[in-house]
Coordinates of C-alpha atoms in Angstrom, one line a residue:
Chain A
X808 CA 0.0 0.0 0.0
X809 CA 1.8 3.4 -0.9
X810 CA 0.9 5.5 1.6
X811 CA 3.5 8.1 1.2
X812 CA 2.2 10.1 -1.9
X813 CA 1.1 13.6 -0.7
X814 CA -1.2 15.0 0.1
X815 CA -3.9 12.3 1.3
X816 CA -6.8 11.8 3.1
X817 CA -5.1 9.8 5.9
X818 CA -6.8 7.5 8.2
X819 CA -7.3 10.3 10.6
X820 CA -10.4 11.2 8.9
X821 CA -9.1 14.8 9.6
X822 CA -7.9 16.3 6.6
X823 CA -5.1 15.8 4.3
X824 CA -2.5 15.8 7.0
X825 CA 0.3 13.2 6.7
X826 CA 0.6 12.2 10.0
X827 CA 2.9 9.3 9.3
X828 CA 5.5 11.5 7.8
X829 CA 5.1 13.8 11.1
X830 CA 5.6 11.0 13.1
X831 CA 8.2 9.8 11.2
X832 CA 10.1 13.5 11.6
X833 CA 9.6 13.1 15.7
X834 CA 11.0 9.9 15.6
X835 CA 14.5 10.9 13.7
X836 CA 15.6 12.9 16.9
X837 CA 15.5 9.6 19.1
X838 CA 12.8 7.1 20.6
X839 CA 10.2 8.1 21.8
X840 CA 6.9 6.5 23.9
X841 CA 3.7 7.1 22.5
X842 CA 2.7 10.2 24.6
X843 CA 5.9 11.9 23.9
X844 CA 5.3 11.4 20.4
X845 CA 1.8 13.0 20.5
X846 CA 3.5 15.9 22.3
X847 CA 6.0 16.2 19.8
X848 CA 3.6 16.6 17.0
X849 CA 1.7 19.1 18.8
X850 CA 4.8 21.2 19.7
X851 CA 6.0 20.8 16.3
X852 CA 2.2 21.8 15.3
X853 CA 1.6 24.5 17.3
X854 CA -2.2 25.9 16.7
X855 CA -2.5 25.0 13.2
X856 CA -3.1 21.5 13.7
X857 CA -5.0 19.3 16.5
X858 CA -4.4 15.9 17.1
X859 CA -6.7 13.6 19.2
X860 CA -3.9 11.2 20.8
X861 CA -5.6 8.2 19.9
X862 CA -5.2 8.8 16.1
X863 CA -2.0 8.7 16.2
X864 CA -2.2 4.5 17.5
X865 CA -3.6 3.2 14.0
X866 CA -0.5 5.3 12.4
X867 CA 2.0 4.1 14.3
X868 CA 1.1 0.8 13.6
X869 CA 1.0 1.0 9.6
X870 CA 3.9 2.6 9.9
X871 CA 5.5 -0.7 12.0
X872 CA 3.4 -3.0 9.6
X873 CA 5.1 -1.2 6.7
X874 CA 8.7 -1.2 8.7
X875 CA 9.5 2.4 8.9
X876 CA 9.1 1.8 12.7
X877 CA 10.3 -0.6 15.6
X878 CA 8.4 -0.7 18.7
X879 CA 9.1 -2.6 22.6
X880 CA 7.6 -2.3 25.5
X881 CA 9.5 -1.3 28.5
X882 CA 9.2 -1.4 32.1
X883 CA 9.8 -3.4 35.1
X884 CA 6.7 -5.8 36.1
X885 CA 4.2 -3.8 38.8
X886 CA 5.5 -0.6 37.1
X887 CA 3.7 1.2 34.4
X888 CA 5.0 -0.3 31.1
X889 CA 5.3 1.8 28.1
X890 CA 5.7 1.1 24.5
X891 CA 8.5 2.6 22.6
X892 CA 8.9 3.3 19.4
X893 CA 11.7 4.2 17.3
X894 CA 12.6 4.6 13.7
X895 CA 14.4 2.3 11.5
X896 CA 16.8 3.0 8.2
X897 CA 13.8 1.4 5.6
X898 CA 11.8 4.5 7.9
X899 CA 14.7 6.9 7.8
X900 CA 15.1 6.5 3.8
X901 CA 10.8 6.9 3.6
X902 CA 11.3 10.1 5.7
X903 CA 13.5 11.5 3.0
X904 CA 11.7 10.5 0.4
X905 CA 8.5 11.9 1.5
X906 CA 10.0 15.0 2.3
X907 CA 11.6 15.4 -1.4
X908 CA 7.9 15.1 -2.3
X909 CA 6.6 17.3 0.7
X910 CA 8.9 20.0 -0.8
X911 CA 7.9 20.0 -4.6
X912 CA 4.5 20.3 -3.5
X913 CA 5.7 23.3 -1.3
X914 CA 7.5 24.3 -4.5
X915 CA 4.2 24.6 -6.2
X916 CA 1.7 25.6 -3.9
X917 CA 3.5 27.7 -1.4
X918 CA 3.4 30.8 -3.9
X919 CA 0.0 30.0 -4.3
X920 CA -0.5 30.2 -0.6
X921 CA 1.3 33.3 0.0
X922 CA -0.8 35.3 -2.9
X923 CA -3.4 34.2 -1.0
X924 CA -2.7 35.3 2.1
X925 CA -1.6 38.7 1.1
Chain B
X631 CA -9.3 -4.4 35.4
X632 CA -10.7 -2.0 38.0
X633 CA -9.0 1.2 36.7
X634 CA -10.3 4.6 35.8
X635 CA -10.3 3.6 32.3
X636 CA -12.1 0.5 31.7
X637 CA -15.5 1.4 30.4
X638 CA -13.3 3.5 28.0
X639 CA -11.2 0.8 27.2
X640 CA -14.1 -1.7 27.0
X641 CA -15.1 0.9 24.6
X642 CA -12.2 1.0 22.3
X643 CA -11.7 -2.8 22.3
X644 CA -15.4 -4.0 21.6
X645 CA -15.7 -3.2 18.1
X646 CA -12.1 -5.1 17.8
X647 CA -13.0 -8.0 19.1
X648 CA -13.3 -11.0 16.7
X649 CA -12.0 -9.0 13.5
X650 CA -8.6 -8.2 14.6
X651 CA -6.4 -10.9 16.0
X652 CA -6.4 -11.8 20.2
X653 CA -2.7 -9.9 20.6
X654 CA -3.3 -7.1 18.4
X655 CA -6.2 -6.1 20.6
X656 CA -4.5 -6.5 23.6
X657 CA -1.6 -5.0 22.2
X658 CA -4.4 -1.6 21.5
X659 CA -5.4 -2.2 24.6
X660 CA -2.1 -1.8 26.5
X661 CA -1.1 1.0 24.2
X662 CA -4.5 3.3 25.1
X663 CA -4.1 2.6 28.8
X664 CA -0.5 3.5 29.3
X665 CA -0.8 6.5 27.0
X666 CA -4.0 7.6 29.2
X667 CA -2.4 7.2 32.5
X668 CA 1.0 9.0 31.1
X669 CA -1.5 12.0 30.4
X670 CA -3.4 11.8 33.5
X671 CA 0.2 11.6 35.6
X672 CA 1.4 14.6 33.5
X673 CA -2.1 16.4 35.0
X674 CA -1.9 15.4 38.6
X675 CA 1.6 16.3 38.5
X676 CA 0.2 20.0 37.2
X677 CA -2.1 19.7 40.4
X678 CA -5.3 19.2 38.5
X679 CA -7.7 17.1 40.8
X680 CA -7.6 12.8 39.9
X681 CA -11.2 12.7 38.6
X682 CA -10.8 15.8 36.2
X683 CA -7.7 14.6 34.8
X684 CA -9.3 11.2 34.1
X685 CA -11.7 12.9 31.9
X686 CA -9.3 15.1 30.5
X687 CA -6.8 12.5 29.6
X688 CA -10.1 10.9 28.0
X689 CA -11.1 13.6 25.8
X690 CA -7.7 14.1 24.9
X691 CA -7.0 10.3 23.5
X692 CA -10.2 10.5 21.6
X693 CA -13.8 9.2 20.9
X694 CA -13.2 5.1 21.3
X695 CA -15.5 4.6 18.7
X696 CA -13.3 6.9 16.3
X697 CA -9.9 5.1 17.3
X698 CA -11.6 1.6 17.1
X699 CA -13.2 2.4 13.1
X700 CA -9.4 3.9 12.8
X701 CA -7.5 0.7 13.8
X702 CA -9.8 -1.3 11.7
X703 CA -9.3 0.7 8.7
X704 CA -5.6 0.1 9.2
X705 CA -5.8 -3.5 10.2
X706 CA -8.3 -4.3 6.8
X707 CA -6.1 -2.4 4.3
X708 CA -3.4 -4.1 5.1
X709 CA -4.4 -7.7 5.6
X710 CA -4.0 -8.7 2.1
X711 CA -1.2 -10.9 2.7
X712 CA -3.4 -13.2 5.2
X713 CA -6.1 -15.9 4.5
X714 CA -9.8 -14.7 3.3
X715 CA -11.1 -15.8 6.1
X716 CA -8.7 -14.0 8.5
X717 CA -9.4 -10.9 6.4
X718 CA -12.9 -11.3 6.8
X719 CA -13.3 -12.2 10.5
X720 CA -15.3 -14.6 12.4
X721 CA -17.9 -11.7 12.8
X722 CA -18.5 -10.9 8.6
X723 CA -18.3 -15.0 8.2
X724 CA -20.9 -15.2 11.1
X725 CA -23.1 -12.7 8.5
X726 CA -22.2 -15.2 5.4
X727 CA -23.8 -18.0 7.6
X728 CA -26.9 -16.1 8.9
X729 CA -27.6 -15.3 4.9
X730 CA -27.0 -18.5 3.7
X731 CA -28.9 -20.0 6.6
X732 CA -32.0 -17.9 5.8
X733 CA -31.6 -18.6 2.3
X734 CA -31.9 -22.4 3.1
X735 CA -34.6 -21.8 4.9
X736 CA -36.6 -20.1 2.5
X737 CA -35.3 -22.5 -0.2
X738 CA -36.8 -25.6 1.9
X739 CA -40.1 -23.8 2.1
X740 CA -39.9 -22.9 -1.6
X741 CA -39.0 -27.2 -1.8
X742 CA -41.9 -27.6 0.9
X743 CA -44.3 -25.5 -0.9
X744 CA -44.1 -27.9 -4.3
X745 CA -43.8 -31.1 -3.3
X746 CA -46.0 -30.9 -0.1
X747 CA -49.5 -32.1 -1.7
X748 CA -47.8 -35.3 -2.9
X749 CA -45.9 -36.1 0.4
X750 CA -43.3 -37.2 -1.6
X751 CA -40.2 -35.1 -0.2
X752 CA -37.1 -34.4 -2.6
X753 CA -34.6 -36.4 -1.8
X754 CA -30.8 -35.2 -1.8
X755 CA -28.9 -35.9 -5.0
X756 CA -32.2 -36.2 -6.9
X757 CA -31.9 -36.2 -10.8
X758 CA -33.0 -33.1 -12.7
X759 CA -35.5 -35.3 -14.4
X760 CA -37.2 -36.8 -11.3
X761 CA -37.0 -33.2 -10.0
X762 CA -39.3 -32.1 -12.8
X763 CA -41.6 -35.2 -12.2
X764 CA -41.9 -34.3 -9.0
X765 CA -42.3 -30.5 -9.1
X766 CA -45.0 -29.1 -10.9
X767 CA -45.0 -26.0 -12.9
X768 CA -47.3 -23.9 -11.2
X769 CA -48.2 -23.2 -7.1
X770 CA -49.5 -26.0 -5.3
X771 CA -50.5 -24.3 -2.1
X772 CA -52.8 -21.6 -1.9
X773 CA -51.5 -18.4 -0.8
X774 CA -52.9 -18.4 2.4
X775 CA -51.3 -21.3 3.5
X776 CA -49.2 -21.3 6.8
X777 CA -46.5 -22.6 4.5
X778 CA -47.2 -20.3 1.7
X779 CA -47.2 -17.1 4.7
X780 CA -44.1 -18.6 6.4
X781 CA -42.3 -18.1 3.2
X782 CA -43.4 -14.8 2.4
X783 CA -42.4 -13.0 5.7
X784 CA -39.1 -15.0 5.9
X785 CA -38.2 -13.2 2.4
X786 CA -40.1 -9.8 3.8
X787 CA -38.4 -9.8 7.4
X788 CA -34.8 -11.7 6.6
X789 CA -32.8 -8.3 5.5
X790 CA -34.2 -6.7 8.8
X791 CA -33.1 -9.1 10.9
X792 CA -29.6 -10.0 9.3
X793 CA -29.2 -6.2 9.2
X794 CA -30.3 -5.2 12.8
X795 CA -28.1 -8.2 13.7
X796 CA -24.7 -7.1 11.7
X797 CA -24.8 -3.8 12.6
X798 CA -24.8 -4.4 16.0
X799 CA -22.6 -7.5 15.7
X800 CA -19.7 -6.0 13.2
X801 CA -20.4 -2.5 12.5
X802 CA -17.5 -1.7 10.9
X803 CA -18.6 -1.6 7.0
X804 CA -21.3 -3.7 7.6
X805 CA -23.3 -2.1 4.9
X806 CA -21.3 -3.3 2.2
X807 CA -20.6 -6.7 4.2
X808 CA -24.6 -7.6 3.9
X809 CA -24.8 -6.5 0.2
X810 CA -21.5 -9.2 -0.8
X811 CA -23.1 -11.5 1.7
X812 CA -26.8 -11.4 -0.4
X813 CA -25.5 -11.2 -3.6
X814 CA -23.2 -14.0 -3.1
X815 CA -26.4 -16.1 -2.0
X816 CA -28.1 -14.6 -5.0
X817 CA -25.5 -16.4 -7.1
X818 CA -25.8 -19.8 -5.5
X819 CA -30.0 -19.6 -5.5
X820 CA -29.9 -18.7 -8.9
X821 CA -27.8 -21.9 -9.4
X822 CA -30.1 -23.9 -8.0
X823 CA -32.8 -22.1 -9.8
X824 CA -31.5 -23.4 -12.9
X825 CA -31.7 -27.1 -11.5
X826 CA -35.4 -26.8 -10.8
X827 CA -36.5 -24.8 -14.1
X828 CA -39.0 -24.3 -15.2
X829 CA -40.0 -24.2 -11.6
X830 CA -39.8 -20.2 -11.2
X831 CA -39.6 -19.8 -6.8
X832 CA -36.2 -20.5 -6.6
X833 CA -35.2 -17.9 -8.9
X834 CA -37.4 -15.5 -7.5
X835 CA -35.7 -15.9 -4.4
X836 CA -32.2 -15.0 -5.8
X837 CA -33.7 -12.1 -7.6
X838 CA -35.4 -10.9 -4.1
X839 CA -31.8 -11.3 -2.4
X840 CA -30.2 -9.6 -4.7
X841 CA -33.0 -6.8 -5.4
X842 CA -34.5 -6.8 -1.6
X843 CA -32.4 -8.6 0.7
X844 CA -29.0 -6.7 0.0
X845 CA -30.0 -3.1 -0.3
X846 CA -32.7 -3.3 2.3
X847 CA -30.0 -5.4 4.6
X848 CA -27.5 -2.9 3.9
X849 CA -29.7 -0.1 5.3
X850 CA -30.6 -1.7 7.9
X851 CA -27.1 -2.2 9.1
X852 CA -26.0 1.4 8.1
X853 CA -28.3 2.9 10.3
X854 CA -28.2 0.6 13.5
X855 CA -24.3 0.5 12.8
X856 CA -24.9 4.6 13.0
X857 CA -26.7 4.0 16.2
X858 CA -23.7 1.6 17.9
X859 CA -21.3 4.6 17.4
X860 CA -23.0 6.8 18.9
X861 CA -24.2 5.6 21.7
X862 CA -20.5 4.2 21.6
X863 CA -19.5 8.2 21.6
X864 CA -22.2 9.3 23.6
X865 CA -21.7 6.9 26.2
X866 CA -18.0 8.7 27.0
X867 CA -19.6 12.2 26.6
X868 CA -16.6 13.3 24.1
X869 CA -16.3 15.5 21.4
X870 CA -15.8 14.4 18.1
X871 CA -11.8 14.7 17.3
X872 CA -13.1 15.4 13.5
X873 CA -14.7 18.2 14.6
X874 CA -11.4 20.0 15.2
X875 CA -10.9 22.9 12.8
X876 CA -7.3 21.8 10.5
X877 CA -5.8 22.7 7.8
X878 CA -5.1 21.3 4.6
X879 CA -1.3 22.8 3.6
X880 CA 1.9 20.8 4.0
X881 CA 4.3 22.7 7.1

């Protein structure tokens, strides 16, 4: 399934927003667990885009199933385990493929954007 | 489980259950709790009060029934590389059975309805020769037999009830689950309508799956499908995460 052409209707059902490729980006600066991820995006996001945490579950996993991503859980037994995900080199070589794409788009439609914001 | 989160878990995990393999539910499962507690810690630790950050942390992972349709998506589109029937999941088979079951049904009485004045039942591997012996051309029973009525609200009720029954059962795309299921049974009655031609029931039958059964079935499961959902969402008193205003540029 290519799910790397953008932009797409993802399986957020919230706009074309490439999540994976966001999550993808977090992921390059180290492992993360899944609510470090979530805060990630939203940092990186700011208030342009909203993400409800849960989304980001079904994402993570096609990105595993795909093998962009490696996941573990950690944690001793009778402490809260945590899964952690992290990025692997198929992932790191998607990354900069998508964002080769991400920017010829932005080649094309950022002008457009900026006329129509001024 | 005796946690916080359980009704919300319960939530998340009921519309998994018997599509998506044991572990991979689990595995959802685990995820959604540790991520909630790690956002309900974060809160407490910001002194918000236990019970508001519980339905904070909540409303901040999502509507269940949103996350479950989500994982589903995922899971389906990707399942290519298993068996049919791992793709399809006990649930949708269950749905193939309950159609072909009712279509037996109303084939028997279709079979009960020709041969019953003769009481002369039709035997399994019969020829098509003796079959045409021993089914006449035209109605044998009057209309307002019990047998005759029997078969006449099986065919009217059937996509009711196998729609009020998959959309509550499997509600993910369980419109377009009832429609493959009826038309695939459309296919195999009109097979066995050409055994017993010129004898015409049978072949009505397939044409009132296909034509009645599927469409009305699929209907019937959209909207009580609808209905799980929300009560699903409502149940949880969140928002909608769709609902969020976002925007459509690349960063």
């Amino acid at each position: 399934m290519d799910n790397s052409a953008p932009p797409r209707r993802n399986q957020n059902n919230s706009g074309v927003i490439d999540w994976g490729t966001l999550v993808l980006a977090v992921l390059t600066e180290g492992a993360c667990h899944g609510y470090e991820i979530a805060r990630q995006v939203e940092r990186r996001a700011g208030d342009d885009l909203t993400l409800a945490h849960g989304t980001l579950y079904p994402v993570l996993h096609q990105l595993e199933r795909d093998g962009y991503i490696a996941s573990a859980w950690e944690g001793e037994p009778g402490e809260r385990r945590r899964r952690t995900y992290q990025i692997t080199p198929t992932g790191s070589g998607e990354l900069q493929a998508r964002m080769r794409r991400w920017r010829a788009v932005n080649r094309v439609l950022g002008p457009l954007a900026a006329e129509g914001d001024s | 489980m005796n946690g916080p989160f359980d009704d919300y878990l319960s939530a998340l995990s009921q519309p998994l259950v018997g599509v998506l393999p044991g572990p991979l539910v689990r595995r959802i499962e685990d995820e959604a709790q540790s991520h909630l507690e790690a956002i309900q810690e974060s809160l407490e630790f910001g002194g918000m009060p236990s019970d508001e950050a519980v339905r904070v942390a909540m409303t901040t992972f999502g509507d269940p029934g949103v996350v479950a349709k989500q994982h589903l998506a995922v899971y389906l589109a990707g399942s290519r590389r298993g068996t049919w029937l791992a793709r399809l999941g006990w649930r949708n088979a269950s749905t193939f059975v309950a159609v072909g079951q009712a279509s037996f049904l109303a084939l028997a009485l279709v079979t009960l309805r020709v041969v019953w004045p003769s009481e002369s039942p039709i035997s399994a591997g019969v020829g098509r020769a003796v079959l045409h012996m021993k089914a006449p051309f035209s109605f044998t029973l009057a209309d307002g037999h019990p047998t005759s009525v029997a078969l006449l609200a099986l065919m009217a009720l059937a996509p009711f009830l196998i729609g009020a029954v998959v959309g509550r059962l499997s509600p993910y795309d369980a419109a377009s689950t009832i429609m493959v299921c009826c038309l695939g049974a459309s296919a195999v009655t009109t097979l066995v309508g050409f055994q017993t031609w010129p004898n015409p029931e049978p072949l009505i039958l397939a044409l009132t799956q296909a034509v009645y059964w599927g469409p009305c079935g699929a209907i019937v499961a959209h909207l009580v499908s609808r209905l799980h959902w929300r009560r699903s969402s409502a149940s949880h008193r969140l928002k909608e995460p769709d609902s969020k205003p976002v925007p459509t540029s690349p960063a």
